[in-house]
Amino acid sequence: MKILAIETSCDETAAAVVENKTRILSSVVRSQVKEHGMYGGVVPEIASRRHVECITAIVKKALKDAGETMGSIDAVAVTAGPGLVGALLVGVNFAKGLAFAADKPLIPVHHIRGHIAACYLADPPASPPFICLAISGGHSHIIAVDGYTRFRVLGRTRDDAAGEAFDKAARAMGLGYPGGPAIQAAALQSADDNRYRLPNPKVEGHPLDFSFSGLKTSVVNLLHNAGQKCEAVDINALAAAFEKTICEALVVRLTAAALNTGMKTMGIAGGVSANLRLRGMLTEAAAQNNLDLCLPPLWLTGDNAVMVAAQAFYEYEAGNRAPDELNAVATLSVNYQNPAVFAV
Ligand code: KG4
Ligand code: ZN
């Protein structure tokens, strides 16, 4: 079975063809990072317009690279939420038209379920049950993946997502957008992770939850106070302290969730899971606690359509098809059971 998948939930226009769950026939990703960079973050209106401009060419290229046509594709899948509604609508409407015209089943995919599915394509791959840390620009969740379409959220951020915290802190430090890779690069230049002390992003009484906004505020305050006193700030050391604080919080909670639930495997997913310090710290934590660790390849951590296709196979097997009224939804729990939730 071959699935053509489309992803437009944020600032990447992506299409891919995957055969029988794991055989990647093509993957095309067109990033808008340059367009949004000058504004220091994603501008939703610009994102939607860029998706409209390039989606036809991206889908055509994904089919061509795979050596397929719509006639040889068995189903179309599309990210229908969560994400920026205007951006999502471009992919959703394109996929609806394509599936209708070619008379193929249409499968709606939850963006975070898609990110988690990158773990099924890792080497070695994970398979449920496992504990997954889903960390992107919009999400920071610790999720028990009980089955391919069954999830429990065990911990979550109370305010900013991990990627959002990286992006906002990088902006305050003058490091540019996207903030995660910029902070990682600056931190690698620093020999001292402990020069600055930042608050632990904990939530009293909820050991698996995070609160990243206080961390971001303390970076902003530190820079502001130093500026007022005309003191220099070692930005590389501040980036290192910030990255270390976030990574420690993520690693402690993911490991605790695995030990609490008795699950033997930990996985990571989403744009922030590309972070090299996080990967190193998790590798150590897994070894210390005798847990398996699934690290998807870096090219599958950011938004792409391969992961959407990978999840779509399991949605298809579970009988999940798009309702005729398929719409885009900005927020949606990862644990919905009926795809009718996408028809609001
Ligand atoms: O999953 P993703 O590509 O898009 C969303 O669904 O949001 O995640 C994007 C986020 C951005 O906030 C970006 O700064 C962050 O992932 N990111 C990183 C790294 N690479 C990307 N954060 C930390 N370290 C990285 N190496
Ligand atoms: Zn994403």
PDB file of N, CA and C and ligand atoms in Angstrom, residues 7 9-12 82 111-112 114-115 135-139 269-272 301-304 307, ligand 2:
ATOM      1  N   GLU A   7       1.770  17.846   4.526  1.00  0.00           N
ATOM      2  CA  GLU A   7       1.918  18.508   5.837  1.00  0.00           C
ATOM      3  C   GLU A   7       2.106  20.016   5.608  1.00  0.00           C
ATOM      4  N   SER A   9       1.216  22.320   8.577  1.00  0.00           N
ATOM      5  CA  SER A   9       0.639  22.846   9.826  1.00  0.00           C
ATOM      6  C   SER A   9       1.332  24.103  10.337  1.00  0.00           C
ATOM      7  N   CYS A  10       2.557  24.371   9.874  1.00  0.00           N
ATOM      8  CA  CYS A  10       3.254  25.560  10.385  1.00  0.00           C
ATOM      9  C   CYS A  10       4.027  26.228   9.241  1.00  0.00           C
ATOM     10  N   ASP A  11       5.334  26.147   9.241  1.00  0.00           N
ATOM     11  CA  ASP A  11       6.095  26.881   8.217  1.00  0.00           C
ATOM     12  C   ASP A  11       6.905  25.975   7.302  1.00  0.00           C
ATOM     13  N   GLU A  12       6.490  24.708   7.179  1.00  0.00           N
ATOM     14  CA  GLU A  12       7.083  23.827   6.179  1.00  0.00           C
ATOM     15  C   GLU A  12       5.976  23.296   5.279  1.00  0.00           C
ATOM     16  N   PRO A  82      -3.109  19.551  15.310  1.00  0.00           N
ATOM     17  CA  PRO A  82      -3.213  20.970  15.597  1.00  0.00           C
ATOM     18  C   PRO A  82      -2.152  21.747  14.837  1.00  0.00           C
ATOM     19  N   HIS A 111      -1.022  16.131  14.115  1.00  0.00           N
ATOM     20  CA  HIS A 111       0.388  16.491  13.904  1.00  0.00           C
ATOM     21  C   HIS A 111       1.329  15.814  14.915  1.00  0.00           C
ATOM     22  N   ILE A 112       0.910  15.741  16.170  1.00  0.00           N
ATOM     23  CA  ILE A 112       1.794  15.145  17.186  1.00  0.00           C
ATOM     24  C   ILE A 112       1.854  13.621  17.020  1.00  0.00           C
ATOM     25  N   GLY A 114       1.836  12.287  14.225  1.00  0.00           N
ATOM     26  CA  GLY A 114       2.806  12.204  13.131  1.00  0.00           C
ATOM     27  C   GLY A 114       4.230  12.281  13.661  1.00  0.00           C
ATOM     28  N   HIS A 115       4.495  13.280  14.514  1.00  0.00           N
ATOM     29  CA  HIS A 115       5.859  13.392  15.065  1.00  0.00           C
ATOM     30  C   HIS A 115       6.248  12.086  15.770  1.00  0.00           C
ATOM     31  N   ILE A 135       8.180  17.141  21.672  1.00  0.00           N
ATOM     32  CA  ILE A 135       8.611  18.526  21.941  1.00  0.00           C
ATOM     33  C   ILE A 135       8.829  19.269  20.628  1.00  0.00           C
ATOM     34  N   SER A 136       7.981  20.286  20.418  1.00  0.00           N
ATOM     35  CA  SER A 136       8.082  21.044  19.168  1.00  0.00           C
ATOM     36  C   SER A 136       7.881  22.515  19.482  1.00  0.00           C
ATOM     37  N   GLY A 137       7.627  23.310  18.432  1.00  0.00           N
ATOM     38  CA  GLY A 137       7.402  24.730  18.653  1.00  0.00           C
ATOM     39  C   GLY A 137       6.095  24.989  19.379  1.00  0.00           C
ATOM     40  N   GLY A 138       5.144  24.076  19.267  1.00  0.00           N
ATOM     41  CA  GLY A 138       3.832  24.298  19.881  1.00  0.00           C
ATOM     42  C   GLY A 138       3.476  23.322  20.987  1.00  0.00           C
ATOM     43  N   HIS A 139       4.288  22.279  21.200  1.00  0.00           N
ATOM     44  CA  HIS A 139       3.925  21.229  22.155  1.00  0.00           C
ATOM     45  C   HIS A 139       5.100  20.794  23.018  1.00  0.00           C
ATOM     46  N   ALA A 269      10.417  12.977  19.995  1.00  0.00           N
ATOM     47  CA  ALA A 269       9.844  13.381  18.715  1.00  0.00           C
ATOM     48  C   ALA A 269       9.643  14.883  18.693  1.00  0.00           C
ATOM     49  N   GLY A 270       9.577  15.469  17.485  1.00  0.00           N
ATOM     50  CA  GLY A 270       9.344  16.908  17.334  1.00  0.00           C
ATOM     51  C   GLY A 270      10.640  17.662  17.115  1.00  0.00           C
ATOM     52  N   GLY A 271      10.509  18.904  16.661  1.00  0.00           N
ATOM     53  CA  GLY A 271      11.668  19.707  16.274  1.00  0.00           C
ATOM     54  C   GLY A 271      12.748  19.791  17.341  1.00  0.00           C
ATOM     55  N   VAL A 272      12.352  19.945  18.621  1.00  0.00           N
ATOM     56  CA  VAL A 272      13.346  20.110  19.691  1.00  0.00           C
ATOM     57  C   VAL A 272      14.117  18.802  19.930  1.00  0.00           C
ATOM     58  N   THR A 301      13.005  14.869  12.527  1.00  0.00           N
ATOM     59  CA  THR A 301      12.544  15.517  13.763  1.00  0.00           C
ATOM     60  C   THR A 301      11.709  16.759  13.483  1.00  0.00           C
ATOM     61  N   GLY A 302      12.133  17.580  12.530  1.00  0.00           N
ATOM     62  CA  GLY A 302      11.353  18.771  12.168  1.00  0.00           C
ATOM     63  C   GLY A 302      10.143  18.357  11.336  1.00  0.00           C
ATOM     64  N   ASP A 303       9.311  19.338  10.992  1.00  0.00           N
ATOM     65  CA  ASP A 303       8.088  18.999  10.256  1.00  0.00           C
ATOM     66  C   ASP A 303       8.412  18.412   8.883  1.00  0.00           C
ATOM     67  N   ASN A 304       7.757  17.306   8.564  1.00  0.00           N
ATOM     68  CA  ASN A 304       7.945  16.620   7.285  1.00  0.00           C
ATOM     69  C   ASN A 304       6.699  15.793   7.013  1.00  0.00           C
ATOM     70  N   MET A 307       6.598  11.417   8.222  1.00  0.00           N
ATOM     71  CA  MET A 307       6.032  11.012   9.519  1.00  0.00           C
ATOM     72  C   MET A 307       4.499  10.984   9.456  1.00  0.00           C
TER      73      MET A 307
HETATM   74 ZN    ZN B   2       5.826  19.857  14.286  1.00  0.00          ZN
END
